[in-house]
CSV table of C-alpha atoms in Angstrom, one decimal:
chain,number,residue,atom,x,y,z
A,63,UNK,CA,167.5,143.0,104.6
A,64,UNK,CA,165.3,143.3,107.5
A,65,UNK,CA,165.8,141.8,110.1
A,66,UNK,CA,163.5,139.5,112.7
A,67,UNK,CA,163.2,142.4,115.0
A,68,UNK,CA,161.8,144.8,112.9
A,69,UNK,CA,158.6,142.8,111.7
A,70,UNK,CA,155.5,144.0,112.3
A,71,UNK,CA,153.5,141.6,114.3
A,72,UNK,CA,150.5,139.5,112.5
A,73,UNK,CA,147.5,140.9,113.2
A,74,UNK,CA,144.4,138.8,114.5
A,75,UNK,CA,141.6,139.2,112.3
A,76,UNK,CA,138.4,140.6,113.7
A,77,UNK,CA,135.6,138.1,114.1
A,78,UNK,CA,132.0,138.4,112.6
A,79,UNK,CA,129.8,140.3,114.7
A,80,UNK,CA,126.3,138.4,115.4
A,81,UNK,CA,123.3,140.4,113.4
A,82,UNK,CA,120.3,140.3,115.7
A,83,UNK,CA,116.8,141.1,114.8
A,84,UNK,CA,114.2,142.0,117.3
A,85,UNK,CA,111.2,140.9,116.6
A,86,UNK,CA,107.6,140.7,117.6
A,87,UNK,CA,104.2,142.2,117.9
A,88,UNK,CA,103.3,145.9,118.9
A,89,UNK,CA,103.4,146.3,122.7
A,90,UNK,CA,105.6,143.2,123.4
A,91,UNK,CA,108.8,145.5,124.4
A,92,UNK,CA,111.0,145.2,121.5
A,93,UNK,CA,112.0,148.7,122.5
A,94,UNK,CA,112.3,147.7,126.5
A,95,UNK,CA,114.5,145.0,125.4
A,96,UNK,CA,116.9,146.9,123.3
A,97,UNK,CA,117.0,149.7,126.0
A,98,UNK,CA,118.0,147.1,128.6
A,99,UNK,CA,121.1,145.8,126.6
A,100,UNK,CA,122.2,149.4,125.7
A,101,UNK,CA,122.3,150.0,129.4
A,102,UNK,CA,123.9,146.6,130.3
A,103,UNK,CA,126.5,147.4,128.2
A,104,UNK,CA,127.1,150.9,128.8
A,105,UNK,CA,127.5,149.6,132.7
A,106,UNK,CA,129.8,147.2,131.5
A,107,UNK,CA,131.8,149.2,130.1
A,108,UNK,CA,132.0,151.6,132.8
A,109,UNK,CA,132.8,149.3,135.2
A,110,UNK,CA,135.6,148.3,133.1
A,111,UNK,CA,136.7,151.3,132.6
A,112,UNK,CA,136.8,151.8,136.3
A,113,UNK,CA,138.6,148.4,136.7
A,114,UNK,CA,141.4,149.5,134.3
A,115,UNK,CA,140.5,147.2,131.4
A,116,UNK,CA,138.5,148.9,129.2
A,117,UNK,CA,140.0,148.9,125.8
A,118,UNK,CA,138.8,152.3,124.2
A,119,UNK,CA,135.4,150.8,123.0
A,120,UNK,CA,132.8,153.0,121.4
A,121,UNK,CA,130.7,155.3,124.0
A,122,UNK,CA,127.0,156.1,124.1
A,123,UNK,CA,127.0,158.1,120.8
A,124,UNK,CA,129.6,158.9,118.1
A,125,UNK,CA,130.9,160.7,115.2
A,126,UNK,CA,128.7,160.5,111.8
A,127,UNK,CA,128.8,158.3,109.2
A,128,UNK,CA,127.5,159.2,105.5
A,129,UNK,CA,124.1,157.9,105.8
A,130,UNK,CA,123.0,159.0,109.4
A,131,UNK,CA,124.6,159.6,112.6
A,132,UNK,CA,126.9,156.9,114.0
A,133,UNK,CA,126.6,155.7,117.7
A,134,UNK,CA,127.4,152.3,119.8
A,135,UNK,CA,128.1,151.3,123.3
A,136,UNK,CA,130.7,149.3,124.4
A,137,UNK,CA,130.1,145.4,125.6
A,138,UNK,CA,131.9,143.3,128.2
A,139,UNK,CA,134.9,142.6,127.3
A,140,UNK,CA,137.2,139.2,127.7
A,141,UNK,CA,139.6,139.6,129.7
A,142,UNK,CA,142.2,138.5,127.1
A,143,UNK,CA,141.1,140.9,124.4
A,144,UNK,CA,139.5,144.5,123.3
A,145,UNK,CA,135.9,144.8,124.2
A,146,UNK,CA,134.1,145.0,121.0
A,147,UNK,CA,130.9,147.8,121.1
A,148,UNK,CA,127.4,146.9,120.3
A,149,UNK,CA,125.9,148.7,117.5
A,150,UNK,CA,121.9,149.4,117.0
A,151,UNK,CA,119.8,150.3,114.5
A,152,UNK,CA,116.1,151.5,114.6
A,153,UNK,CA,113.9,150.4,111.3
A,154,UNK,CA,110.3,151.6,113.3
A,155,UNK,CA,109.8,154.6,110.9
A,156,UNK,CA,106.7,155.5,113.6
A,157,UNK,CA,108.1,155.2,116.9
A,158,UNK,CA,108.5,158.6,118.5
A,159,UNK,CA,111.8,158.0,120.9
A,160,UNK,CA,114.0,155.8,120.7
A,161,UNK,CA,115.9,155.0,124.0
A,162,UNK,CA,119.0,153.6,123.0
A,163,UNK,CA,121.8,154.7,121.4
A,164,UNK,CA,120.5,153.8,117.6
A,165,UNK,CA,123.8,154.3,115.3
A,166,UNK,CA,120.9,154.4,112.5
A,167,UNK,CA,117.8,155.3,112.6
A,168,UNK,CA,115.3,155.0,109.5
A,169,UNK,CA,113.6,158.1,110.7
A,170,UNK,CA,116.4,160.1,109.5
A,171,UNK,CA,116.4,158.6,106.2
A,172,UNK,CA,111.9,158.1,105.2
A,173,UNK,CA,109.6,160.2,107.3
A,174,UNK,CA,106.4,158.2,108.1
A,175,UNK,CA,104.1,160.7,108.3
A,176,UNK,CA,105.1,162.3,104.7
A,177,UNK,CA,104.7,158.7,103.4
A,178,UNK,CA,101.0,158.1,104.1
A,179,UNK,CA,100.2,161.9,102.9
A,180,UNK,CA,102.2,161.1,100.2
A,181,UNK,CA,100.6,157.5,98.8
A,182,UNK,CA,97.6,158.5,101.0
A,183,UNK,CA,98.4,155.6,103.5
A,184,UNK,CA,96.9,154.9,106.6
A,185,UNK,CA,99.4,154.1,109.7
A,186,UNK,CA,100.3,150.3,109.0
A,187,UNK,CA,100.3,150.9,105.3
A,188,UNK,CA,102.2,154.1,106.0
A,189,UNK,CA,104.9,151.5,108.1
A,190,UNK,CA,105.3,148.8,105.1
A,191,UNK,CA,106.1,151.6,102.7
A,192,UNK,CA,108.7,153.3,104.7
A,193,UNK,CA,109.9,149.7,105.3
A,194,UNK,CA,110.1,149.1,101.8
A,195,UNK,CA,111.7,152.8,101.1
A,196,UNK,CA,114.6,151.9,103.3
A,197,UNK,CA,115.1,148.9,101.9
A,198,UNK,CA,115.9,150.6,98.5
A,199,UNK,CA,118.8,152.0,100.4
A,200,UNK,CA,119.9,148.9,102.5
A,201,UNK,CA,123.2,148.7,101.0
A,202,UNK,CA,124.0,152.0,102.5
A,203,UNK,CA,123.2,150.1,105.8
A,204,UNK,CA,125.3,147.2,105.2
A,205,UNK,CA,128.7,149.7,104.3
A,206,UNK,CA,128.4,151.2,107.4
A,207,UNK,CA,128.4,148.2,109.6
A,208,UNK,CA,130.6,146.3,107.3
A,209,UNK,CA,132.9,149.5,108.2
A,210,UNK,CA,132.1,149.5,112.2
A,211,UNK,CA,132.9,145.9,112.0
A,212,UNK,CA,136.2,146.0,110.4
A,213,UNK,CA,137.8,149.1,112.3
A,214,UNK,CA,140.8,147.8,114.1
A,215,UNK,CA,141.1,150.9,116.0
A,216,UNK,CA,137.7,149.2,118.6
A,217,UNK,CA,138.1,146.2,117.7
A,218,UNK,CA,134.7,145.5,115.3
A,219,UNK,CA,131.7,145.0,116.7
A,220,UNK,CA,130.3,142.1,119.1
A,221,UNK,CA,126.9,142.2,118.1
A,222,UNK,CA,124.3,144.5,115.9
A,223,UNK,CA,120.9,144.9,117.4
A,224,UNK,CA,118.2,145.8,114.5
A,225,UNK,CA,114.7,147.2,116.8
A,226,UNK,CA,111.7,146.5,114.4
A,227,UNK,CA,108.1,148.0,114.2
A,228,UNK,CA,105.1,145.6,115.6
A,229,UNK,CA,103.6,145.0,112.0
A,230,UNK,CA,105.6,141.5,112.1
A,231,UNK,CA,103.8,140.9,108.6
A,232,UNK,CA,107.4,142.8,107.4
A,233,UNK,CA,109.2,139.9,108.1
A,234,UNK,CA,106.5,137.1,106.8
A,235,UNK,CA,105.3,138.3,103.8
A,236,UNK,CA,107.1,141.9,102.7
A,237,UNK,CA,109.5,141.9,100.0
A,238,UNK,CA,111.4,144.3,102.3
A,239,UNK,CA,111.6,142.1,105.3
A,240,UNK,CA,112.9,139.7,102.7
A,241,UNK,CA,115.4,141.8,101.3
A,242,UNK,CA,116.8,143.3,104.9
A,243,UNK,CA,117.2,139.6,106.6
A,244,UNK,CA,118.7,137.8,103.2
A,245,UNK,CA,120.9,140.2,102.6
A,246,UNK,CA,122.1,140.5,105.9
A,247,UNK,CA,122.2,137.1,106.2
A,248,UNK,CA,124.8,137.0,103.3
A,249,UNK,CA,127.3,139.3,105.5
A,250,UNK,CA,126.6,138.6,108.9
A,251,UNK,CA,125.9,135.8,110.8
A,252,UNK,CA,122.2,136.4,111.6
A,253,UNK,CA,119.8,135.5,114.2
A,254,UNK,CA,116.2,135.8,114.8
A,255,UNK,CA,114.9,137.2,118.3
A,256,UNK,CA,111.0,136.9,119.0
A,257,UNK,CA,109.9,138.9,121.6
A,258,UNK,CA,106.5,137.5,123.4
A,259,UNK,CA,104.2,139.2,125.7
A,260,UNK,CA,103.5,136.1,128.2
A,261,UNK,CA,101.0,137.9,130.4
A,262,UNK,CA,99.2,138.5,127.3
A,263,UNK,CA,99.4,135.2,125.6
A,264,UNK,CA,97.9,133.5,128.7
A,265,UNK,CA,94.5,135.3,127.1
A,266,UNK,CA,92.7,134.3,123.6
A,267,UNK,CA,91.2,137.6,123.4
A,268,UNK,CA,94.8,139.7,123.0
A,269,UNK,CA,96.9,136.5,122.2
């Protein structure tokens, strides 16, 4: 028989990294914002590191996963525990950079520009339809993080950053924007982030 000694020790189970969706309208800094925590937590975690408790979280970019390429940045880390990376995905099909460190990027999976020469769209019609491509394929999505989120090896994941395109009528009336935050809702818990321009709110005519 075994004996006490030789008993592997339980293992804490990871908790449930928070979903976060950026939203807001075009030219509010969805974009700014999500660079900003990329490079708060890169900083973290280089100061961390440098500090001598930095766990072995994720680093700008990573290896590839089966749908797209796979990248996060480490967060802060408690003191008492592993830091756990922040992951980020991109789902505006039309932005042209994208300057954080997206671990999936709906670019790589619909291209915009084929879809309005395709269904002879114009750009905002062109966005919707892409929105509504990848949302065919949002299961794909959810496997990967559900897998970034259970890999003991960095701890899962403290938060998951979804950067969204400024037609905010994907989120109020699309049956994609229904489909991407119920369903992700159902694995994750999931919260809502609404980006406002104040400068430009202070003005009927752009407000």
């Amino acid at each position: 028989a075994d004996g006490e000694g030789s008993r592997a020790p339980p293992t804490t189970p990871l908790s449930r990294p928070t979903a976060c969706l950026v939203v807001g309208m075009a030219g509010s800094g969805k974009t700014t914002l999500m660079q900003r925590i990329n490079h708060y937590c890169v900083e973290q975690e280089t100061t961390n590191a440098a500090a001598g408790t930095s766990g072995g979280g994720g680093g700008a970019s990573g290896g590839g996963d089966s749908l797209v390429a796979d990248g996060s940045s480490g967060a802060a880390p408690s003191p008492s525990r592993k830091p756990q990376p922040t992951y980020y995905v991109n789902m505006d099909p039309a932005v042209r950079t994208v300057p954080f460190a997206a671990g999936i990027d709906i670019r790589d999976t619909v291209d915009y520009k084929e879809v309005m020469k395709q269904y002879n769209l114009g750009p905002n019609g062109g966005i919707m339809t892409a929105l509504n491509l990848f949302a065919t394929r949002f299961d794909q999505v959810l496997e990967i993080l559900e897998r970034r989120a259970n890999d003991p090896a960095t701890g899962g994941l403290g938060h998951i950053f979804f950067d969204t395109p400024g037609q905010i009528e994907v989120f109020t009336w699309s049956a994609s924007g229904m489909i991407i935050t119920e369903t992700l809702a159902l694995r994750f818990p999931t919260v809502l982030l609404y980006v406002v321009d104040t400068p430009r709110t202070t003005n009927p005519t752009t407000f």
